[in-house]
Short mmCIF file of C-alpha atoms and ligand atoms in Angstrom, two decimals:
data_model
loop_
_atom_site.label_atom_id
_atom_site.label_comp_id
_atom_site.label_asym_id
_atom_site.label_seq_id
_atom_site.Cartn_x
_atom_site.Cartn_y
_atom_site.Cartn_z
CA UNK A 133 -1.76 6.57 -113.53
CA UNK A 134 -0.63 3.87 -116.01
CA UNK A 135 -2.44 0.94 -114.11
CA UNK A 136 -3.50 -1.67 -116.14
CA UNK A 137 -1.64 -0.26 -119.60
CA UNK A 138 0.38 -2.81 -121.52
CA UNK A 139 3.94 -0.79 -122.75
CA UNK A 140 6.31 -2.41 -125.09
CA UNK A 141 9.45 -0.21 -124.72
CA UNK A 142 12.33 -0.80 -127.19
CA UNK A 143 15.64 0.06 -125.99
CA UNK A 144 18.77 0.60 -128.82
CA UNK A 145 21.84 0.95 -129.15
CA UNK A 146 23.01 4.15 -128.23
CA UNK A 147 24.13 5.99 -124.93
CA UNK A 148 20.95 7.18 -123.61
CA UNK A 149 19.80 3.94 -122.99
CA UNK A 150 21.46 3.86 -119.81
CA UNK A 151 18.37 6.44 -119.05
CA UNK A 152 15.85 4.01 -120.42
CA UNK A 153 16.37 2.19 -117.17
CA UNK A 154 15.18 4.63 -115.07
CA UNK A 155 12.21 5.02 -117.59
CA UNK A 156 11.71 1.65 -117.65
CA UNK A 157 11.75 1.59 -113.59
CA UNK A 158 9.15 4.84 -113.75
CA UNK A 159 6.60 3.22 -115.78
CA UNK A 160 6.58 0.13 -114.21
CA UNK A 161 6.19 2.06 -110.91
CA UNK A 162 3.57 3.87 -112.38
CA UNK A 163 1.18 0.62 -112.99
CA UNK A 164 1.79 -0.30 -115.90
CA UNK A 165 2.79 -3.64 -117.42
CA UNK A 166 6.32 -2.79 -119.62
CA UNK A 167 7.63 -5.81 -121.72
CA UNK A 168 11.15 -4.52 -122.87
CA UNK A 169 12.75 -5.34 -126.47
CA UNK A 170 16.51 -4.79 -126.71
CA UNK A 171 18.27 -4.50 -130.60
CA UNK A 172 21.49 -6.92 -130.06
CA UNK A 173 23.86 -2.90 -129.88
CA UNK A 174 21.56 -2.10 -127.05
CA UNK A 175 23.01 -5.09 -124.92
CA UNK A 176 26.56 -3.18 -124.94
CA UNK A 177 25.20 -0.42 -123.00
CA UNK A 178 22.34 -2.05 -120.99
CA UNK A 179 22.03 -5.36 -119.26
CA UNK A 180 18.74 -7.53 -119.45
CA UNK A 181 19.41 -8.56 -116.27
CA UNK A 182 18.60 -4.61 -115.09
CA UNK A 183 15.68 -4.34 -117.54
CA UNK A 184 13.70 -7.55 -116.86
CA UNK A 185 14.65 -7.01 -113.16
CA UNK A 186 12.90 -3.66 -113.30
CA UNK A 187 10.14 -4.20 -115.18
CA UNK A 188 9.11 -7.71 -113.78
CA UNK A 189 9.01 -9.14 -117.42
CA UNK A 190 11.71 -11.48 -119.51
CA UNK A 191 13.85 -8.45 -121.82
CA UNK A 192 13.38 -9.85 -125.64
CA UNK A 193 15.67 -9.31 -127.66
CA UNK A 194 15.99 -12.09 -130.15
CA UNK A 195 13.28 -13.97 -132.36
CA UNK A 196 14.25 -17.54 -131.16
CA UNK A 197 16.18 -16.99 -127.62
CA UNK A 198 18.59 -19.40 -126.67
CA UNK A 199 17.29 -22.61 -124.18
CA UNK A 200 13.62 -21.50 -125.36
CA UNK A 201 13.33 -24.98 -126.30
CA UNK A 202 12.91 -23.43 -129.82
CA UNK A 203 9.71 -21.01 -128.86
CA UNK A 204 9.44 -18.06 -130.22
CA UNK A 205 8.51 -14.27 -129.58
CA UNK A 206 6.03 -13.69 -131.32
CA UNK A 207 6.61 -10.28 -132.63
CA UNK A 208 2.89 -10.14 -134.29
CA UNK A 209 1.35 -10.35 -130.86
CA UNK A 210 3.55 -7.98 -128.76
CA UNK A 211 2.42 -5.79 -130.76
CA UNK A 212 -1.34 -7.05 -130.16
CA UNK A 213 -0.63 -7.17 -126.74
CA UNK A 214 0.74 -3.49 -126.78
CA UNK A 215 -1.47 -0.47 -125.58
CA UNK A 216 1.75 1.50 -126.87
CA UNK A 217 5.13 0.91 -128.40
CA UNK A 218 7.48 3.19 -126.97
CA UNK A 219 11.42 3.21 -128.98
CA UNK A 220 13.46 4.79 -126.76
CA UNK A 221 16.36 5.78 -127.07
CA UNK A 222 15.96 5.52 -131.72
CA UNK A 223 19.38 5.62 -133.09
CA UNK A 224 20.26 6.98 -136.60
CA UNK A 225 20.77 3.47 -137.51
CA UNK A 226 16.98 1.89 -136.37
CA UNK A 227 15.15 5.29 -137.57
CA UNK A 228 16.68 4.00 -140.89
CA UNK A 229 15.60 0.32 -140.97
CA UNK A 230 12.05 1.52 -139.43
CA UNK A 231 11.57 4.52 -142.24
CA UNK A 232 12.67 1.34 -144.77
CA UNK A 233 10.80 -2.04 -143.44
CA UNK A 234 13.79 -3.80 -142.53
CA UNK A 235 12.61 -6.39 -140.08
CA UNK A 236 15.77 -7.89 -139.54
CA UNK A 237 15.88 -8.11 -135.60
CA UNK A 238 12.86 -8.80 -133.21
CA UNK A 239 12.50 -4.75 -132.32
CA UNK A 240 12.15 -3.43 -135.99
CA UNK A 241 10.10 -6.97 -137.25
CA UNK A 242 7.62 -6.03 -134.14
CA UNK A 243 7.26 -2.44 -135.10
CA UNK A 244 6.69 -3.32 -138.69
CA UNK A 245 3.97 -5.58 -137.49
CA UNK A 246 2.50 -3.33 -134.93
CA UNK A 247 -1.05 -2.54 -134.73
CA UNK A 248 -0.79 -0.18 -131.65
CA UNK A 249 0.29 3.64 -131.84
CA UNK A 250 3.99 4.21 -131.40
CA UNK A 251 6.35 6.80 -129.82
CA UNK A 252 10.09 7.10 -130.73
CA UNK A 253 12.75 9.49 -129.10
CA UNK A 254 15.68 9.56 -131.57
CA UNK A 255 18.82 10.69 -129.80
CA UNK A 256 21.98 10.87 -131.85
CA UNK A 257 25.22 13.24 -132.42
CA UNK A 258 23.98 16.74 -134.02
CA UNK A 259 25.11 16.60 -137.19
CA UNK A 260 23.35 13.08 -137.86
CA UNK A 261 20.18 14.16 -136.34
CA UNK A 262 20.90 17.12 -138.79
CA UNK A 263 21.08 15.51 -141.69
CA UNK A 264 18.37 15.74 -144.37
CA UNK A 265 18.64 11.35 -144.28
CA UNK A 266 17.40 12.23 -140.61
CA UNK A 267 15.19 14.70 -141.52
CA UNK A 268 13.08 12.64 -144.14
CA UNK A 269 13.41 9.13 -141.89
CA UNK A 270 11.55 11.21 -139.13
CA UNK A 271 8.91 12.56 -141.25
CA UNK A 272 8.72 9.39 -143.24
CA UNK A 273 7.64 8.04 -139.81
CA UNK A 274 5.52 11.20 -138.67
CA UNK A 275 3.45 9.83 -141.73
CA UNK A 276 2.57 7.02 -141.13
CA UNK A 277 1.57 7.92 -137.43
CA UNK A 278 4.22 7.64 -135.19
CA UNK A 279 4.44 10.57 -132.79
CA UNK A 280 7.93 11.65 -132.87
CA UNK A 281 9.43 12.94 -129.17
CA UNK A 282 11.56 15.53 -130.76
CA UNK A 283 15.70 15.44 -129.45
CA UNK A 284 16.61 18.00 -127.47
CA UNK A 285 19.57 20.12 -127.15
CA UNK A 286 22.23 20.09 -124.61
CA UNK A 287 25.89 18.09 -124.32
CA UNK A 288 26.15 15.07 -126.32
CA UNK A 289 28.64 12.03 -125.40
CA UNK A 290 30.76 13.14 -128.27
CA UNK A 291 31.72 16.25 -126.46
CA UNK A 292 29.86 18.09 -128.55
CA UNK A 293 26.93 20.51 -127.54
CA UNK A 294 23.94 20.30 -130.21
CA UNK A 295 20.19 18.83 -130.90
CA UNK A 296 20.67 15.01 -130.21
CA UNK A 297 19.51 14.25 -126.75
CA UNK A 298 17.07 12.08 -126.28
CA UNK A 299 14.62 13.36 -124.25
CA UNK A 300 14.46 13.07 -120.16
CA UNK A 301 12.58 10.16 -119.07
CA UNK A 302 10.13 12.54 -117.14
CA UNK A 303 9.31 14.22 -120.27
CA UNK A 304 8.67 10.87 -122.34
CA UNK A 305 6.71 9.95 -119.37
CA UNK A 306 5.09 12.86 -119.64
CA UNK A 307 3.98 11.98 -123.45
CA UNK A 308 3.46 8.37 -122.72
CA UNK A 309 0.98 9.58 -120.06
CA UNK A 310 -1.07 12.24 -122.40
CA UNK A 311 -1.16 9.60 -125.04
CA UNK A 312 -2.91 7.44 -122.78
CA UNK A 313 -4.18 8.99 -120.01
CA UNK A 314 -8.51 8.13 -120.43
CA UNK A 315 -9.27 11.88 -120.62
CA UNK A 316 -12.92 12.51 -120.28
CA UNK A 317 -12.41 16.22 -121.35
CA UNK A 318 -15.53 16.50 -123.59
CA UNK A 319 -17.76 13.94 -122.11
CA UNK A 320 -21.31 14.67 -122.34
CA UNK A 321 -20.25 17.47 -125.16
CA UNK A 322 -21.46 17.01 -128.65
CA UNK A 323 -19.11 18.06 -131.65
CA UNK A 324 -20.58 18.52 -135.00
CA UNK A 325 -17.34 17.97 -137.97
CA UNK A 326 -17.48 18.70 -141.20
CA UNK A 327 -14.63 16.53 -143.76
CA UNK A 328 -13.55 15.91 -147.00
CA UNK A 329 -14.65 16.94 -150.28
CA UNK A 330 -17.90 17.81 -152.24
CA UNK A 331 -18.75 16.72 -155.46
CA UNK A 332 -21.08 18.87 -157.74
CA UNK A 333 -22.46 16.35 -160.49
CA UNK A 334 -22.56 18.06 -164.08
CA UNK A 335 -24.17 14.74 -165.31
CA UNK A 336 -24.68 10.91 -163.89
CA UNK A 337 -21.24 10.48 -164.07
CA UNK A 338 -19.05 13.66 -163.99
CA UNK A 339 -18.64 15.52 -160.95
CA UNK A 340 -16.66 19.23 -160.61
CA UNK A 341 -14.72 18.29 -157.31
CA UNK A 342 -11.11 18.60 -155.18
CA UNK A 343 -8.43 16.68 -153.72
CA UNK A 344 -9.44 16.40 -149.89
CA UNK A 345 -9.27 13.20 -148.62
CA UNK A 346 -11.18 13.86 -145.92
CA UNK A 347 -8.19 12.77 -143.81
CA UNK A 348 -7.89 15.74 -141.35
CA UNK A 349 -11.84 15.81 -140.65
CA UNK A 350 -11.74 12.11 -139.30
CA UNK A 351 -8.27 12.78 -137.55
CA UNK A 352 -10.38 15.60 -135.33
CA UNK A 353 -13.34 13.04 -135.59
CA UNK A 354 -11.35 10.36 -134.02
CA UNK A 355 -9.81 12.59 -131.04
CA UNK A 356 -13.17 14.17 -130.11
CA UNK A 357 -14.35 10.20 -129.71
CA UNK A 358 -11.04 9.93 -127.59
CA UNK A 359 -11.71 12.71 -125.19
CA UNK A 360 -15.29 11.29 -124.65
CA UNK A 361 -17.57 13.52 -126.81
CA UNK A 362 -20.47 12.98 -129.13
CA UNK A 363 -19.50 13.10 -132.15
CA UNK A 364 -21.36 13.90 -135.24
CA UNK A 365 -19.77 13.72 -138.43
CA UNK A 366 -20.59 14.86 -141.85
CA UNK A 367 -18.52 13.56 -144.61
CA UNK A 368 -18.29 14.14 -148.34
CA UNK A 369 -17.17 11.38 -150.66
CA UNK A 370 -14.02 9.98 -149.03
CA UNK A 371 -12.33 6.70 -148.81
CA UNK A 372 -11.98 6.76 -145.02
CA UNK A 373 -13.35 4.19 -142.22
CA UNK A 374 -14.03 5.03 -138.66
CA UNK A 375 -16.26 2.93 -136.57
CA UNK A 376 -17.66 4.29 -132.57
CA UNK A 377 -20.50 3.79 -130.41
CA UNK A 378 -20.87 7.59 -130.11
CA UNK A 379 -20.67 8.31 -133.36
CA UNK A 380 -23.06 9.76 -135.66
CA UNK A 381 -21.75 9.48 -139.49
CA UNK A 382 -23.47 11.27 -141.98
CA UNK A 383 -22.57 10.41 -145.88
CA UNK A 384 -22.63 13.49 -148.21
CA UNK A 385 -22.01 13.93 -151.93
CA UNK A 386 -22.71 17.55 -152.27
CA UNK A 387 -22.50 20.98 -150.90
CA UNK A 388 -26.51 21.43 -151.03
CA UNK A 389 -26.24 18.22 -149.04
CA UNK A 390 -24.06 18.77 -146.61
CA UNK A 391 -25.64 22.11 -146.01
CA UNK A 392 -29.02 20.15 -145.11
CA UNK A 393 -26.89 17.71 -142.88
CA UNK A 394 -25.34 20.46 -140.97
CA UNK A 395 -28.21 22.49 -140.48
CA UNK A 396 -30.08 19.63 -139.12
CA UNK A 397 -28.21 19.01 -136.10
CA UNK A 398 -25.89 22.51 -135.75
CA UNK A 399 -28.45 23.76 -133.47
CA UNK A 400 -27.78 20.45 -130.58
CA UNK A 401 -23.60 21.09 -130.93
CA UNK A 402 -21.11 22.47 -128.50
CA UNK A 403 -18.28 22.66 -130.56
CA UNK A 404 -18.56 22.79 -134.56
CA UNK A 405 -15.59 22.19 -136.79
CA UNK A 406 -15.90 22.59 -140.12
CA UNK A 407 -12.79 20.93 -141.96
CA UNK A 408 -14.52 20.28 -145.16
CA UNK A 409 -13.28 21.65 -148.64
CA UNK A 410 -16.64 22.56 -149.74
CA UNK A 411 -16.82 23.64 -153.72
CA UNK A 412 -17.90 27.39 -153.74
CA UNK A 413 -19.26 26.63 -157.21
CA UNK A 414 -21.90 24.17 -158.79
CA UNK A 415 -22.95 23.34 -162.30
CA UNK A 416 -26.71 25.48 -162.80
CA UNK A 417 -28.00 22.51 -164.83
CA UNK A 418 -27.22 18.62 -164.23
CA UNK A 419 -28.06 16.42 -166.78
CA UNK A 420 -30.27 13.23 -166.39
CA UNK A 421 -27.81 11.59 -169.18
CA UNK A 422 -24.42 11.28 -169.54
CA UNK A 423 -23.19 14.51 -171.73
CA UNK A 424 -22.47 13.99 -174.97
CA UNK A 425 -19.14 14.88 -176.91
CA UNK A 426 -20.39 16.82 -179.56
CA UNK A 427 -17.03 17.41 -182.40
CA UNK A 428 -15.95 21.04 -182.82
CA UNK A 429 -18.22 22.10 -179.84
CA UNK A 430 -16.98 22.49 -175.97
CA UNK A 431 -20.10 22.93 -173.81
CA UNK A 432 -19.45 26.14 -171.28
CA UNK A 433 -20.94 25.34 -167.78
CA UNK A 434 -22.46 27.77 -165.62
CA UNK A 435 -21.86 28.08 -162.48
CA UNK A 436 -24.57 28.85 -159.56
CA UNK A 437 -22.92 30.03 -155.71
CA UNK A 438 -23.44 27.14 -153.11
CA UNK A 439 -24.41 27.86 -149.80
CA UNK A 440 -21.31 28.73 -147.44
CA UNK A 441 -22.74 26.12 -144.82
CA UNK A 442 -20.10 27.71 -142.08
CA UNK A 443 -21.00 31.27 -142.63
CA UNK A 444 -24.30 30.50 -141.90
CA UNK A 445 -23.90 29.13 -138.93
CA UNK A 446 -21.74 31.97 -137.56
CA UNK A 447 -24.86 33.47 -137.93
CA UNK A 448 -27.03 31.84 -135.63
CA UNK A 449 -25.03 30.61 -133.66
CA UNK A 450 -25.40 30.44 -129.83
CA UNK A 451 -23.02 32.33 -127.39
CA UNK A 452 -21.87 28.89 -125.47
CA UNK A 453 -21.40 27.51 -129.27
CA UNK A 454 -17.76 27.04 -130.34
CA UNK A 455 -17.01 27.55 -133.96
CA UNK A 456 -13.81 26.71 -135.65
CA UNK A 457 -13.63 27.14 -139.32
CA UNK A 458 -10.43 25.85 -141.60
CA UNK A 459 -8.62 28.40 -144.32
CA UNK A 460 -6.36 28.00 -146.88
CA UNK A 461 -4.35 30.69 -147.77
CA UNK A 462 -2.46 31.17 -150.85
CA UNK A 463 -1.39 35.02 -150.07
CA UNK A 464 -1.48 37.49 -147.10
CA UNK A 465 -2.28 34.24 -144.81
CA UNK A 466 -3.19 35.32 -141.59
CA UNK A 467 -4.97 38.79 -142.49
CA UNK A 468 -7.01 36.92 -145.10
CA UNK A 469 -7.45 34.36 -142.25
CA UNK A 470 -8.25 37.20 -139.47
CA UNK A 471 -10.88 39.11 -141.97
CA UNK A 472 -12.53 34.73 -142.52
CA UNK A 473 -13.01 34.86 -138.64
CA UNK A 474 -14.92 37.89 -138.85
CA UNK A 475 -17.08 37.22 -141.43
CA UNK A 476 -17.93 34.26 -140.68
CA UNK A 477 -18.58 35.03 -136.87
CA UNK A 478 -16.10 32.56 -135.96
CA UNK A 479 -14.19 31.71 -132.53
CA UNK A 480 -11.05 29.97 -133.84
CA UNK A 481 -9.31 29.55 -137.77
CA UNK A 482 -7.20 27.05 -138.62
CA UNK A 483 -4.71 28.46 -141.17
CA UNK A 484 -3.46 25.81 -143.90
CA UNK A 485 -0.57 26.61 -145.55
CA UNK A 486 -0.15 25.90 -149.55
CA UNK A 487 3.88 27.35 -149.37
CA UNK A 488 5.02 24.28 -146.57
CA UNK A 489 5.90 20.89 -148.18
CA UNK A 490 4.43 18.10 -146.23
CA UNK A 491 0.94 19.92 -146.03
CA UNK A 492 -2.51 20.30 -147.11
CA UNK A 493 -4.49 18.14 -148.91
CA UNK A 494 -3.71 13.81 -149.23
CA UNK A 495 -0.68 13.90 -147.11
CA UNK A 496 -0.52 12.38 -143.46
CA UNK A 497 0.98 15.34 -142.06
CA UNK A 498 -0.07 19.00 -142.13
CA UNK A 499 0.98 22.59 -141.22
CA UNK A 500 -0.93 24.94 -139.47
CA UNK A 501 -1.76 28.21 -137.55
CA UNK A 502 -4.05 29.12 -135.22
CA UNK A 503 -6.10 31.99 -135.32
CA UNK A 504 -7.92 33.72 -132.84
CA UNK A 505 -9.19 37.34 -132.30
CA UNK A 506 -6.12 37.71 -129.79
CA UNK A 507 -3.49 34.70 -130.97
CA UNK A 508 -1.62 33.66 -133.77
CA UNK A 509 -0.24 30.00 -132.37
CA UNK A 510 2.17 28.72 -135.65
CA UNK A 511 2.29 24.98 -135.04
CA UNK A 512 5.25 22.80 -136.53
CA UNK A 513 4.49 19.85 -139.14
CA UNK A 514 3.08 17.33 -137.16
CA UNK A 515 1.03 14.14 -138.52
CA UNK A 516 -3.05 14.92 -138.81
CA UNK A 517 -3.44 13.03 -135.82
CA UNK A 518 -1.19 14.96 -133.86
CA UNK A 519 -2.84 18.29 -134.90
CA UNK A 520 -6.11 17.09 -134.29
CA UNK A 521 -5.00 16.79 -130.62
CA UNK A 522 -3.52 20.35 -130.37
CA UNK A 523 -7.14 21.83 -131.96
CA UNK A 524 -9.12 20.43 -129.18
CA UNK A 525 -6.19 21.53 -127.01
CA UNK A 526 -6.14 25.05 -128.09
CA UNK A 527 -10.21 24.53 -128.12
CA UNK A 528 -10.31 23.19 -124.19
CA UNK A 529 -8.04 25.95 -123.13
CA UNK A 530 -9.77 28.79 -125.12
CA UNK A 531 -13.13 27.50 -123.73
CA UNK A 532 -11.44 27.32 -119.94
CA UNK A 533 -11.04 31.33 -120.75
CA UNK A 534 -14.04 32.52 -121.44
O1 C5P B 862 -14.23 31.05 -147.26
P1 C5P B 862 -13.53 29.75 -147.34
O2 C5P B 862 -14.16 28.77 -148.30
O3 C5P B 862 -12.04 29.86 -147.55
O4 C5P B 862 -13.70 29.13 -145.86
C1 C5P B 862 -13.23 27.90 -145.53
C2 C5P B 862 -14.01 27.39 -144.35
O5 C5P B 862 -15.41 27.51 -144.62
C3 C5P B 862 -13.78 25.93 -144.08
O6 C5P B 862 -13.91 25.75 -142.68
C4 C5P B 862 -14.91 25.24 -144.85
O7 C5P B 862 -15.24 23.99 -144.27
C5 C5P B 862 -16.05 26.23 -144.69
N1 C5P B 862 -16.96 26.33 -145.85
C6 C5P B 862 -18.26 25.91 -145.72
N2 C5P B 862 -19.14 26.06 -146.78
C7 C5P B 862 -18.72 26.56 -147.95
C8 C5P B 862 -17.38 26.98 -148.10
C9 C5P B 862 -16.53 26.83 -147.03
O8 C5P B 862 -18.65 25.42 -144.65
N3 C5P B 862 -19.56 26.67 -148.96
#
C-alpha cells in the first residue's frame, strides 16, 4: 500500500516511543522507504540499533554523527527526499520548539526546513496536553499545515487516566495511509469552485470589497486535483498560487464577472462549490476618473443588487449535479443555513461560524458545519486543508447515497 513512498518518521523523547517501533516495523512492511530521526531524549527509551534494524535505513539523530568522517545530514534534503514527515510520538517539549523555530537538533532543524506535509501525534501527561501552552502550540501548528493526530484518552505512564496517549500505531497508519494513498475518487469528474473575494470598482482605483483570501476555495481546489478530478476554478482577486495539469483557472475581479465565468462552464460540472464571498451590492455608476474629494461634500453611492451566481444555478441545475454552497451565519446559524439550502436548491451548506476564534476569513484554519436536508455534521477546527478533505468526504459519501 505504501510501496514506493519515502517516510521520514521522527521519534522523541517520551514513553510511547517504544510503540514507534512497531510503527516503524509496519510501514516499512507496508513498502515504504522510512528514514528514522531520533531527538538525543528519544535514545533513552529507544535504541537505533532497533530502529535502523527495522526500517533498513541508518537512524539520524545528530547533524554531524560521530566517525562520519565529518559528513553531514543534510536536514534540507530529508525533507526533499520526504513524501511525508511523520513526528511520532511529539512531546510537550518538541511541540514547543516546533510552534517556536528552534532548530536546535537535527529533528526540529529538518522540520523547520521541510517542504513535504507533516503529521505529528503529541502524547503527553493530561494536564500538559491540557494546558492552554498546549493548546495554542497545536493550533499554532494546525496553521501552518500540519495535520495534527489528536491524543487519545486512556492510562498514561504517570498512573494517571486522561487525554495524552499517543495514538495506536494502526490508527497513525491509518492516517499516514489516507494522506497518501493515490485516491482516484473523482477521476474523470469535473468540479467547478468558486473562491475569494469580489471587488466592485466605484472608480479606476477604489473598489467596495471584503476580507476573503480566497484561501478555503484553493484548499478545496487543491484536494479535488488530489482525488483526480477536473478542476475548474474561478477566482476573485486573491494573492494565492496553484499550478496543475488539470486545472482550469479563471481570474475574476467582479461579481458580474464571475457570474459570466460560472455560467459558462456550470452546465459541463459534476460537482459545483461555490466558496466565494461574492459582494451582494455594487456601485450603480463607476467612474472613468478617479473621484474627486470635493470639501464639505461626501458623495452617497448607490447601490444596484448583483446577480446571486449560486442561486441561479440551483435553478437549472441537473439532477446528477452536486451543489454545495458556503454560509456565514451571524445568528440562528443552522435554520438560516437550512432555509439558504432551500432557496438556493442546494444539496449540501457549509456553515461558517463568525462566534469560533480561529475561523472564517484570512486564517489557516476554519470551523464548520455541515448541512444537509437530513444532517447537521459539526466539524472541529481543523486547518483549510484538512476541511477541504472532509467536504469531498461528506460529498463522496452523500453521492454513494443517492
Ligand atoms: O446568500 P448568501 O450570500 O449568504 O450565500 C452564500 C453562498 O452563495 C456562498 O456559497 C456564495 O459563494 C454564494 N453566492 C453567490 N453569488 C452571490 C452571493 C453569494 O454565488 N451573489
Amino acid at each position: 500500500m505504501l510501496d514506493g513512498k519515502n517516510i521520514l518518521l521522527g521519534i522523541t523523547g517520551g514513553i510511547a516511543a517504544y510503540k514507534s517501533i512497531f510503527l516503524t516495523r509496519e510501514l516499512a512492511k507496508l513498502g515504504a522507504d522510512v528514514k528514522v530521526i531520533i531527538t538525543p531524549d528519544a535514545e533513552q527509551f529507544v535504541t537505533p540499533v532497533t530502529l535502523a534494524t527495522l526500517s533498513g535505513n541508518p537512524v539520524l539523530s545528530s547533524f554531524v554523527p560521530e566517525g562520519a568522517g565529518g559528513l553531514w545530514n543534510n536536514h534540507v534534503e530529508l525533507g526533499k527526499w520526504a513524501d511525508l514527515m511523520v513526528i511520532a510520538p511529539l512531546t510537550a517539549n518538541t511541540l514547543s520548539k516546533l510552534a517556536s523555530g528552534q532548530s536546535n537538533n537535527l529533528l526540529v532543524a529538518t522540520y523547520l526546513s521541510a517542504t513535504c506535509p507533516v503529521m505529528v501525534a503529541p502524547a503527553m501527561d493530561l494536564d500538559m496536553y491540557a494546558h492552554p501552552t498546549t493548546h495554542e502550540n497545536l493550533d499554532k501548528l494546525r496553521h501552518h499545515g500540519v495535520e495534527v493526530l489528536e491524543a487519545a484518552e486512556g492510562s498514561l505512564a504517570s498512573g494517571l487516566s486522561g487525554k495524552g496517549r499517543m495514538q495506536e500505531p494502526e490508527e497513525i497508519i491509518e492516517a499516514i495511509r489516507h494522506h497518501l494513498a493515490p485516491t482516484e475518487q473523482l477521476k474523470d469528474k469535473r468540479v467547478l469552485i468558486t473562491a475569494g473575494p469580489t471587488h466592485e470598482p466605484l472608480d479606476p482605483v477604489r473598489f467596495i470589497g471584503n476580507r476573503s483570501s480566497g484561501k478555503m476555495g484553493f484548499a478545496i481546489a487543491k484536494q479535488a486535483l488530489r482525488l483526480g478530478a477536473e478542476v475548474t476554478l474561478v477566482a476573485g482577486p486573491v494573492n494565492a498560487e496553484l499550478d496543475h495539469p488539470r486545472l482550469n483557472r479563471m481570474d475574476v475581479k467582479t461579481a458580474e464577472e464571475m457570474m459570466a465565468a460560472v455560467a459558462h462552464c456550470y452546465g459541463e460540472q459534476d460537482i459545483l462549490v461555490f466558496a466565494a464571498a461574492v459582494a451582494d451590492y455594487r456601485p450603480k455608476d463607476v467612474s472613468n476618473q478617479k473621484i474627486k474629494k470635493t470639501p464639505g461634500d461626501a458623495p452617497v453611492i448607490e447601490l444596484v443588487q448583483n446577480p446571486d451566481i449560486l442561486k441561479f444555478v440551483g435553478q437549472h441545475k441537473k439532477p446528477d449535479q452536486f451543489l454545495v454552497g458556503f454560509a456565514l451565519e451571524t445568528d440562528q446559524e443552522v435554520q438560516n443555513a437550512r432555509k439558504k439550502l432551500d432557496n438556493k436548491n442546494l444539496d449540501m451548506i457549509v456553515l461558517n461560524s463568525l462566534n469560533d476564534a480561529g475561523a472564517g476569513f484570512e486564517f489557516d484554519t476554519n470551523k464548520v458545519t455541515f448541512i444537509t436536508s437530513k444532517d447537521v455534521v459539526e466539524i472541529p477546527l481543523k486547518s483549510k486543508d484538512e476541511v477541504a478533505v472532509d467536504i469531498f468526504r461528506q460529498i463522496l459519501k452523500l453521492h454513494a447515497e443517492s
